[in-house]
mmCIF file of C-alpha atoms in Angstrom:
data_model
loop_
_atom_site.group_PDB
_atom_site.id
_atom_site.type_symbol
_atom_site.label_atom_id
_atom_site.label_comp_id
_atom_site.label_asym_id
_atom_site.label_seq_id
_atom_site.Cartn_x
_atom_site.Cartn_y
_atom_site.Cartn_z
ATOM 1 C CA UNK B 1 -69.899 -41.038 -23.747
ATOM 2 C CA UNK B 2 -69.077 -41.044 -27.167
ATOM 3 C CA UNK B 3 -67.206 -37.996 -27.178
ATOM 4 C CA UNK B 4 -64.907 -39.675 -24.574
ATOM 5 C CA UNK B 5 -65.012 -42.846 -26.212
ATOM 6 C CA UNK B 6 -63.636 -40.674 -29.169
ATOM 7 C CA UNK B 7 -61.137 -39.022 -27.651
ATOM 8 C CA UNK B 8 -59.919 -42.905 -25.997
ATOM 9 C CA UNK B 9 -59.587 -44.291 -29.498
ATOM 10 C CA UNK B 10 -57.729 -41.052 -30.758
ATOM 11 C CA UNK B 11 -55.263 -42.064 -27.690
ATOM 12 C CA UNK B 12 -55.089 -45.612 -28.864
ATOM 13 C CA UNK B 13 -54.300 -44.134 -32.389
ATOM 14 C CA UNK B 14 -51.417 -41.819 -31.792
ATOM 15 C CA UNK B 15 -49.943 -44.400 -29.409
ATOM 16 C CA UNK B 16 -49.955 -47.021 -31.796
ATOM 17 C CA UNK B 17 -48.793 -44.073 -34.654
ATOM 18 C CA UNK B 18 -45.586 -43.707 -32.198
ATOM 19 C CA UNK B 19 -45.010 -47.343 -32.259
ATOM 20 C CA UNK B 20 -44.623 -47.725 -35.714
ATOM 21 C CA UNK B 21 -41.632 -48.182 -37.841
ATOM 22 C CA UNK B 22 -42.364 -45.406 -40.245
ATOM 23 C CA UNK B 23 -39.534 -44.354 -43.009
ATOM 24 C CA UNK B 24 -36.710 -42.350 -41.778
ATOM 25 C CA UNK B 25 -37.823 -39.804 -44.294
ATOM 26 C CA UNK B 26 -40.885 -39.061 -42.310
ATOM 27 C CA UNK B 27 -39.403 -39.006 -38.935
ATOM 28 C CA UNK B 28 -39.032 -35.325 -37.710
ATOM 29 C CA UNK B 29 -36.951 -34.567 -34.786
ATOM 30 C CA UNK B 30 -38.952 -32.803 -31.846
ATOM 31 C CA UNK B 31 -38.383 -28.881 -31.805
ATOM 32 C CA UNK B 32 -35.320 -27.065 -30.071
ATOM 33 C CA UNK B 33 -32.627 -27.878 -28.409
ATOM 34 C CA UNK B 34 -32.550 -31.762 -26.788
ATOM 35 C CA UNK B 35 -30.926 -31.905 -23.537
ATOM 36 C CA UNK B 36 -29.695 -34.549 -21.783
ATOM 37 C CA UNK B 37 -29.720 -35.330 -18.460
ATOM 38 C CA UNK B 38 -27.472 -38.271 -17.891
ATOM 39 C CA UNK B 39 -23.833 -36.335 -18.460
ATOM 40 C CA UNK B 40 -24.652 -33.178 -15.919
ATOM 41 C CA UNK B 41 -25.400 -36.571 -13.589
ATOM 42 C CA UNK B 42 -21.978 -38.590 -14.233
ATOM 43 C CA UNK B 43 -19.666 -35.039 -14.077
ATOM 44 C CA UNK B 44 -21.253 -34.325 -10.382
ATOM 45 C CA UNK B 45 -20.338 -37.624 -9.643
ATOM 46 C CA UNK B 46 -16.937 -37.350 -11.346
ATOM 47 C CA UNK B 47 -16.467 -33.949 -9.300
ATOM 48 C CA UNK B 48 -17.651 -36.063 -5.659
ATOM 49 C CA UNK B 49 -15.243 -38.329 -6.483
ATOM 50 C CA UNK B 50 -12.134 -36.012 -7.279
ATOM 51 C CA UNK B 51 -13.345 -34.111 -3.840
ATOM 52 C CA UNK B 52 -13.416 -37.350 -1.891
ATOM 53 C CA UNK B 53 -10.257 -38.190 -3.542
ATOM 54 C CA UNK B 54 -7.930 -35.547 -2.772
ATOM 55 C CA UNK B 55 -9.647 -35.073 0.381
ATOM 56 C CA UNK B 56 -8.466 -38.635 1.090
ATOM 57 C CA UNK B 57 -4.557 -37.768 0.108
ATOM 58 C CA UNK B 58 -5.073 -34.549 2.425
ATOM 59 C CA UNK B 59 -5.741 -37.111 5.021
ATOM 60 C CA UNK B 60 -3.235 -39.580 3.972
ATOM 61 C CA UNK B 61 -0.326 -36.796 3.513
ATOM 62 C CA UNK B 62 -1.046 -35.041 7.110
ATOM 63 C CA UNK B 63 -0.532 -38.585 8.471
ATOM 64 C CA UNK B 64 2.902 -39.323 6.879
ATOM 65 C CA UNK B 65 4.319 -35.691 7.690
ATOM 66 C CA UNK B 66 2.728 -36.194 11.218
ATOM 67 C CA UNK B 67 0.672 -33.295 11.660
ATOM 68 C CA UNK B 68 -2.233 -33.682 14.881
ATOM 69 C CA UNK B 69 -4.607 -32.398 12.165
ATOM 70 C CA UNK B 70 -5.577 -32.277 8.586
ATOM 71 C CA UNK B 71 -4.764 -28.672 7.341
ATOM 72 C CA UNK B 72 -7.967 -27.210 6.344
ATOM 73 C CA UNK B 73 -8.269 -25.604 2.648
ATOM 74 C CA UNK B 74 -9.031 -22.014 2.232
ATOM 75 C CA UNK B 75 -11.963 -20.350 0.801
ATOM 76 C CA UNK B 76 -12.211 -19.497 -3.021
ATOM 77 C CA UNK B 77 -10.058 -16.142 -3.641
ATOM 78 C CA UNK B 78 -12.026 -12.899 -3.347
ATOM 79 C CA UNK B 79 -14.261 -11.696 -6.338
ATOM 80 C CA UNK B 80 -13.337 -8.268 -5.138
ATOM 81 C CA UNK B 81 -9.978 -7.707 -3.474
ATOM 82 C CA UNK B 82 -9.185 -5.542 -1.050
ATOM 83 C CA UNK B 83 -8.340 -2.179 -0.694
ATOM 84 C CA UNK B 84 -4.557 -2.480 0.964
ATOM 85 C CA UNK B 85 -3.096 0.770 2.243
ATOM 86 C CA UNK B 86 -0.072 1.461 4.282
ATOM 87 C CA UNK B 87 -0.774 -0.003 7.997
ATOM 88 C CA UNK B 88 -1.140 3.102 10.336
ATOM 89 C CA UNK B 89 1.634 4.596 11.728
ATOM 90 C CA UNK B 90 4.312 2.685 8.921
ATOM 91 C CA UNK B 91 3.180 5.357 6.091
ATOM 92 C CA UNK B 92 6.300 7.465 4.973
ATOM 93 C CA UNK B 93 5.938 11.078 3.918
ATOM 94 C CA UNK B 94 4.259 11.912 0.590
ATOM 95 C CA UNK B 95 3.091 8.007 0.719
ATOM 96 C CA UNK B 96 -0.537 8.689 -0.794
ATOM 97 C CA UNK B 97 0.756 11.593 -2.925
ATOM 98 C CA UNK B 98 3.741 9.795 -4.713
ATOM 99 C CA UNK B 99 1.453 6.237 -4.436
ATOM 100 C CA UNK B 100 3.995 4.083 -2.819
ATOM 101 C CA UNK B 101 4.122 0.812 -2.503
ATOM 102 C CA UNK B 102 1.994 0.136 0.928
ATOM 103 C CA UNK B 103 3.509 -1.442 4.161
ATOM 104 C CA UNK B 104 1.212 -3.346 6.015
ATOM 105 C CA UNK B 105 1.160 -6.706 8.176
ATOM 106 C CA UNK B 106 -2.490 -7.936 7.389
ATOM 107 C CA UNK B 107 -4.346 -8.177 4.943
ATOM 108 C CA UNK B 108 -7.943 -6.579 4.978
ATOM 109 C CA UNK B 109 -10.268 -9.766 5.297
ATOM 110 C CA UNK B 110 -13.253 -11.577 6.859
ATOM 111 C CA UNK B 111 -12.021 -14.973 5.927
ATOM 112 C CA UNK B 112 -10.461 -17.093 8.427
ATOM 113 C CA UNK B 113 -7.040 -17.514 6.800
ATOM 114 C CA UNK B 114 -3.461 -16.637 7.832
ATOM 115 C CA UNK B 115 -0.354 -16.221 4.942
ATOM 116 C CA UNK B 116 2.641 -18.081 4.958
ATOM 117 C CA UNK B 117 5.832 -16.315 3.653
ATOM 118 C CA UNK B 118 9.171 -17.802 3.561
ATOM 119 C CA UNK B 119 12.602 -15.330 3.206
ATOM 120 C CA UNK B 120 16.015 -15.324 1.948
ATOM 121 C CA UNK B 121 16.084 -18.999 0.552
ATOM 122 C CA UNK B 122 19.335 -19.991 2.711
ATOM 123 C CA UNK B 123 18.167 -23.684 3.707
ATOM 124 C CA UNK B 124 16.993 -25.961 0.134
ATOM 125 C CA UNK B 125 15.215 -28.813 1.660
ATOM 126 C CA UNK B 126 14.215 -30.721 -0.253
ATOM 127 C CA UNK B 127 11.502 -32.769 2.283
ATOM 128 C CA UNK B 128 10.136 -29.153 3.042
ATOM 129 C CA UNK B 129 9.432 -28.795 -0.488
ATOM 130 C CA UNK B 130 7.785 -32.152 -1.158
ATOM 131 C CA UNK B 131 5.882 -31.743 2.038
ATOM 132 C CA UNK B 132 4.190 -28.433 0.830
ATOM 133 C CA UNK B 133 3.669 -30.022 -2.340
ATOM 134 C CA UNK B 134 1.690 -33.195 -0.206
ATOM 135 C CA UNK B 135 -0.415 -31.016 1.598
ATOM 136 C CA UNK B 136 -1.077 -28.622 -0.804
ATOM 137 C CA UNK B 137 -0.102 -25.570 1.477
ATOM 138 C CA UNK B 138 0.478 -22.266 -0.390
ATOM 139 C CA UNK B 139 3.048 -20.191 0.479
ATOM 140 C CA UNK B 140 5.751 -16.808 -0.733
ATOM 141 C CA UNK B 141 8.717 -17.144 -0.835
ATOM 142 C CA UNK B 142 11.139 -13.574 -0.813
ATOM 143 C CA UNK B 143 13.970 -14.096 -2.203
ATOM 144 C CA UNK B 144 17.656 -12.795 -2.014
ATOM 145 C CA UNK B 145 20.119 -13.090 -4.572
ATOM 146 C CA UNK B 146 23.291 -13.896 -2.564
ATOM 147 C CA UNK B 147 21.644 -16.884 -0.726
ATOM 148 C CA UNK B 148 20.115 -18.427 -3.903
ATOM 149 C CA UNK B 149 22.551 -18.263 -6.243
ATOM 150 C CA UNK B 150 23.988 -21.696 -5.581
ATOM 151 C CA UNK B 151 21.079 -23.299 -6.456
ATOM 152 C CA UNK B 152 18.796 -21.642 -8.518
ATOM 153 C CA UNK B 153 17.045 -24.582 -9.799
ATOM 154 C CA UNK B 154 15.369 -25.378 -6.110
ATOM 155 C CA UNK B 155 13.533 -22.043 -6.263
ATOM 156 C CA UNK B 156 12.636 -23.013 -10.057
ATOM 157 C CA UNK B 157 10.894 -26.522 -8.639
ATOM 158 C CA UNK B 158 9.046 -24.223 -5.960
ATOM 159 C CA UNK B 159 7.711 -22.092 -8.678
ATOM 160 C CA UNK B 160 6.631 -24.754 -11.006
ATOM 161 C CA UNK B 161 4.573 -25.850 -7.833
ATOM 162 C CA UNK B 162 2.621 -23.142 -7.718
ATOM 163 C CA UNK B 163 4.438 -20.938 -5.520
ATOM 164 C CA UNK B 164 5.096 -17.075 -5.593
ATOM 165 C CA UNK B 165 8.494 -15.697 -5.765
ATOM 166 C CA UNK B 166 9.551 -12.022 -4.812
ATOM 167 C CA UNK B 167 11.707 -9.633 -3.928
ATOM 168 C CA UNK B 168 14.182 -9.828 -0.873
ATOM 169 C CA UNK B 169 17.047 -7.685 -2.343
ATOM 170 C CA UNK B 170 20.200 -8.716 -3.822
ATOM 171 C CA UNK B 171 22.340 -9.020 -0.616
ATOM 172 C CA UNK B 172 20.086 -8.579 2.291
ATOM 173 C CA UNK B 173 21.563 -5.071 3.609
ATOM 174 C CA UNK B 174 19.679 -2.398 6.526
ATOM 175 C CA UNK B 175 18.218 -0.387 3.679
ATOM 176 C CA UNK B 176 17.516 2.913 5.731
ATOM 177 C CA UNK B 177 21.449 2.554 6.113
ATOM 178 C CA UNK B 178 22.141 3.248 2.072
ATOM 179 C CA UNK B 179 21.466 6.310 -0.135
ATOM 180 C CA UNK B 180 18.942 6.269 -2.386
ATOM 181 C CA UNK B 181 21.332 4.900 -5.577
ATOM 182 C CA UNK B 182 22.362 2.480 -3.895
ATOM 183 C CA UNK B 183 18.930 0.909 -2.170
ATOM 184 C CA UNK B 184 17.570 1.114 -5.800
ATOM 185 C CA UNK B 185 20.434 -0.833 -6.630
ATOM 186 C CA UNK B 186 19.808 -3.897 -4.528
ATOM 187 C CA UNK B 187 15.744 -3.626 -5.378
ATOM 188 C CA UNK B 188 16.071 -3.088 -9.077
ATOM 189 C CA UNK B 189 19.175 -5.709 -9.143
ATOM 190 C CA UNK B 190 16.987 -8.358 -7.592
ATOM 191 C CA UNK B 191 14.209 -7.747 -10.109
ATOM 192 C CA UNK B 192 16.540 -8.511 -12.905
ATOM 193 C CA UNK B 193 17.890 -11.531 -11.563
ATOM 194 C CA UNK B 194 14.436 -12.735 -11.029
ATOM 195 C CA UNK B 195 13.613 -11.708 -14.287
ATOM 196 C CA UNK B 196 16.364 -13.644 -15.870
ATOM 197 C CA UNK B 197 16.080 -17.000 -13.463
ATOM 198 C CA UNK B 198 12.395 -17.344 -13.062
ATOM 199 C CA UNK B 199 10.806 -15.380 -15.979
ATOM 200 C CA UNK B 200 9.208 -12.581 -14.270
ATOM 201 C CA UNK B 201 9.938 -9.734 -12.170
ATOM 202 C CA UNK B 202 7.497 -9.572 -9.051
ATOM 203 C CA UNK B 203 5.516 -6.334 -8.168
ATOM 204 C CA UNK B 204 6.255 -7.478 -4.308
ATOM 205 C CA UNK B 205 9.025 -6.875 -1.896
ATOM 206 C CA UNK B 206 9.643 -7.303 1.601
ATOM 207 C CA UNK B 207 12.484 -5.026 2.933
ATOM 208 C CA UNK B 208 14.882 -6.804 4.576
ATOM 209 C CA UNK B 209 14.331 -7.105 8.510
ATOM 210 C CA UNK B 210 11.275 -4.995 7.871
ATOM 211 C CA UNK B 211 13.106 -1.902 8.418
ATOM 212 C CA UNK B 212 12.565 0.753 5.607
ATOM 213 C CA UNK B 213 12.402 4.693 4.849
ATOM 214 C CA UNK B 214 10.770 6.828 2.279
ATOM 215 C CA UNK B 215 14.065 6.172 -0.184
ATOM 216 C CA UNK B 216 13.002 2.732 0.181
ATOM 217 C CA UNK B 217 9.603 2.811 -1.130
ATOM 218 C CA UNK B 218 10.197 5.738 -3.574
ATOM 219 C CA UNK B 219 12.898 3.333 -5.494
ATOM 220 C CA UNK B 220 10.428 0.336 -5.189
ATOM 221 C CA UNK B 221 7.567 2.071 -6.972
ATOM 222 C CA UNK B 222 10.802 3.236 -9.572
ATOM 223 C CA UNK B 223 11.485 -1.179 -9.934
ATOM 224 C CA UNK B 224 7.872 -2.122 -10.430
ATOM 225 C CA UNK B 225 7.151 -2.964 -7.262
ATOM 226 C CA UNK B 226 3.591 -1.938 -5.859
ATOM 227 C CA UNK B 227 3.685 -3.805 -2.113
ATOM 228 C CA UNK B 228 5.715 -4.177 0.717
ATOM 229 C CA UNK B 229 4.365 -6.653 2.952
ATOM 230 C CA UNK B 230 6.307 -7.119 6.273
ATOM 231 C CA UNK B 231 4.498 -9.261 8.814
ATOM 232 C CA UNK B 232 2.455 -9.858 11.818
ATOM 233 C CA UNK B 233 3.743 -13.028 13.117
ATOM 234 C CA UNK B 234 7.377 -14.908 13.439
ATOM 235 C CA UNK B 235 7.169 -18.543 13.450
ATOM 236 C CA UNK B 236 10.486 -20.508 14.632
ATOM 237 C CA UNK B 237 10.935 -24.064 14.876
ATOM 238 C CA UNK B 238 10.211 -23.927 18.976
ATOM 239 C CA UNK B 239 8.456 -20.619 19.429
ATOM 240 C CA UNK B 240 6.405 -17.739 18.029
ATOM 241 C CA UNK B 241 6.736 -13.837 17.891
ATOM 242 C CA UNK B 242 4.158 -11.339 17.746
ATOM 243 C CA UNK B 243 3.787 -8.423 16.745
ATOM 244 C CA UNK B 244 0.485 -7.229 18.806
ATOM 245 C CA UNK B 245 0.008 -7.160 22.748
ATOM 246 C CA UNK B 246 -2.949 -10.076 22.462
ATOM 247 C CA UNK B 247 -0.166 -12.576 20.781
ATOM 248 C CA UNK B 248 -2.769 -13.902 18.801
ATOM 249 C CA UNK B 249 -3.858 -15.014 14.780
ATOM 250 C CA UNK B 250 -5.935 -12.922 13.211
ATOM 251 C CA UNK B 251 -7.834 -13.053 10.143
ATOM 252 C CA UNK B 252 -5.527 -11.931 7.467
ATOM 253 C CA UNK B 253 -2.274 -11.830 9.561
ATOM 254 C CA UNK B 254 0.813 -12.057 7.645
ATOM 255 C CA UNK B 255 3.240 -15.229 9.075
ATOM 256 C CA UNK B 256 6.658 -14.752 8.322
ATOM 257 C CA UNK B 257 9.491 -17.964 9.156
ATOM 258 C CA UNK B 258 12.670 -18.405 7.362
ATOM 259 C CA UNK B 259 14.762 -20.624 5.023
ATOM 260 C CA UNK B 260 16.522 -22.280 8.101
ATOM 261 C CA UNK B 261 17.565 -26.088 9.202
ATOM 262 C CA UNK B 262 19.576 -27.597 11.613
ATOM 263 C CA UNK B 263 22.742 -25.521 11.359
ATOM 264 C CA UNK B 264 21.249 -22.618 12.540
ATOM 265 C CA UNK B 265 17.760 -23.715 14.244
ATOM 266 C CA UNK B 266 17.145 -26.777 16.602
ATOM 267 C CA UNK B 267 14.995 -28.620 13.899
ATOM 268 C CA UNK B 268 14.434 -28.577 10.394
ATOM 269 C CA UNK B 269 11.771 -26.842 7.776
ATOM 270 C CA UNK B 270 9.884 -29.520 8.106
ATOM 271 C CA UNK B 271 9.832 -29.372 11.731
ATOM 272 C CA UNK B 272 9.106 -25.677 11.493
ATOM 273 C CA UNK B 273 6.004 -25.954 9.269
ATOM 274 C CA UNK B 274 4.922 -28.972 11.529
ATOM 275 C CA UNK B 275 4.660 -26.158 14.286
ATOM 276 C CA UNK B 276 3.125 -23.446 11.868
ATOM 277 C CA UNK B 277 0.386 -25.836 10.687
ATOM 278 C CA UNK B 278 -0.897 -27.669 13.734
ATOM 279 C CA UNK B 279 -1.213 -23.926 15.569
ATOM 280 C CA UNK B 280 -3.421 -22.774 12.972
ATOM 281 C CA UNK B 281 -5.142 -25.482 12.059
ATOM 282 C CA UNK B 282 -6.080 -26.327 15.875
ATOM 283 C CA UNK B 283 -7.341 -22.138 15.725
ATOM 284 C CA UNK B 284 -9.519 -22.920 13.094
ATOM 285 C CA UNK B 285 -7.124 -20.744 10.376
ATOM 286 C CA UNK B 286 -6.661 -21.859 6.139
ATOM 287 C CA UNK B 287 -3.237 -21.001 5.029
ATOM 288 C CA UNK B 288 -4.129 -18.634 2.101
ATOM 289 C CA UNK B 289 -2.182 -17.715 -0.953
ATOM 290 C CA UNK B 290 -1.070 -13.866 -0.152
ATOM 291 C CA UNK B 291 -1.388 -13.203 -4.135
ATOM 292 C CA UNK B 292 -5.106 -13.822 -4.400
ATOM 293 C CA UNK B 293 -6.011 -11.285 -2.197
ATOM 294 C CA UNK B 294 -3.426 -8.536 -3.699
#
């Protein structure tokens, strides 16, 4: 009894010692590091919040653009990326030996997401590029100097967005059609016009058409380029075009459309990506940004 009687009033004592209002110059703080628990608390709520937020302006945005569905956001970009060789049967002699830029129309992925690429840069919308910007939809654009020129400055406002630009040549020619000289020419032109308009000349090209030869690729690699993505898909403002026999998505398909309104096409951008996004999104597909997994 008395030993736990002792051990109560020892209790009592230290208790009361805590209490106290001692001098500051007796007051030691406890040992290591004192963490707190309340700010880890308020930034996960913070982070809910900017989640439920911009979820909310996903919502709000697919309404005023008037797509049947809310675009759904793709997964983080690979840790690892993929391997990407040339797509059987579109290698070119020497292609491994020399290390040429690869053609292919997908890339090499388990993730359900599809890429979006945009060429020439004939039609400026401005609605398509405020509805990109709204949903948040990434996208590359290839680019080609003669259709651009005029107006520069859109492409710069698509870049500042967040958006890739590359390579489309400088005039759009049948490149298999041209020496050697003169296909470097239009590559290694374009890259300097990038270079000078948008600060940076891309490591990607997409051979106009798709159509290419072993010149091709050898003066690439010569520009800086290290890919040539072509595609798997066609989107247009009232129909699709495939590539394979199943006319299906796949995960990592390439989807090429075009810089194109009502002049040449029975709609506008804006109508086109309406199309785009409400197939893929009703497949169960993210729209992806090609440069995260190159």
């Amino acid at each position: 009894m008395w030993v736990r009687g002792g051990i109560a009033v020892l209790a009592v004592a230290a208790v009361a010692s805590g209490c106290a209002s001692p001098d500051k110059a007796q007051v030691r703080p406890a040992a290591g590091p004192q963490h707190l628990q309340a700010p880890p608390a308020r930034a996960l709520d913070s982070y809910a919040a900017k989640l439920r937020a911009a979820h909310a302006a996903r919502v709000a945005a697919a309404r005023h653009w008037k797509l049947a569905a809310v675009p759904l956001t793709a997964p983080p970009p690979p840790a690892k990326k993929p391997v990407i060789k040339a797509r059987k049967g579109f290698e070119v002699d020497d292609q491994e030996e020399l290390n040429l830029p690869p053609v292919f129309t997908t890339i090499p992925t388990k993730d359900k997401v599809v890429f979006l690429t945009i060429d020439d840069g004939s039609e400026k919308d401005p609605a398509f590029l405020r509805m990109m910007s709204d949903l948040k939809i990434p996208y590359t654009a290839f680019l080609t100097d003669k259709e651009i020129r005029d107006d520069y400055g859109y492409f710069r406002r698509m870049q500042a967005q967040g958006h890739t630009l590359n390579n489309h040549t400088l005039t759009h020619p049948y490149l298999p059609g041209l020496s050697y000289r003169e296909q470097k020419r239009e590559i290694c032109g374009m890259q300097k016009v990038m270079k000078k308009q948008f600060g940076r000349a891309p490591t990607v090209l997409r051979p106009p058409f798709g159509n290419y030869n072993r010149d091709t690729l050898v003066a690439a690699k010569s520009c800086g380029i290290k890919y040539a993505p072509i595609w798997d898909e066609e989107v247009y403002v009232d129909h699709w075009e495939y590539r394979e026999d199943d006319q299906d998505l796949h995960p990592g398909d390439i989807v090429l459309t075009h810089f194109r309104g009502r002049d040449e096409w029975k709609g506008t951008m804006v109508d086109d990506m309406r199309r785009f996004l409400n197939r893929v999104t009703a497949e169960g597909y993210a729209v992806a940004r090609l440069e995260d997994y190159l």
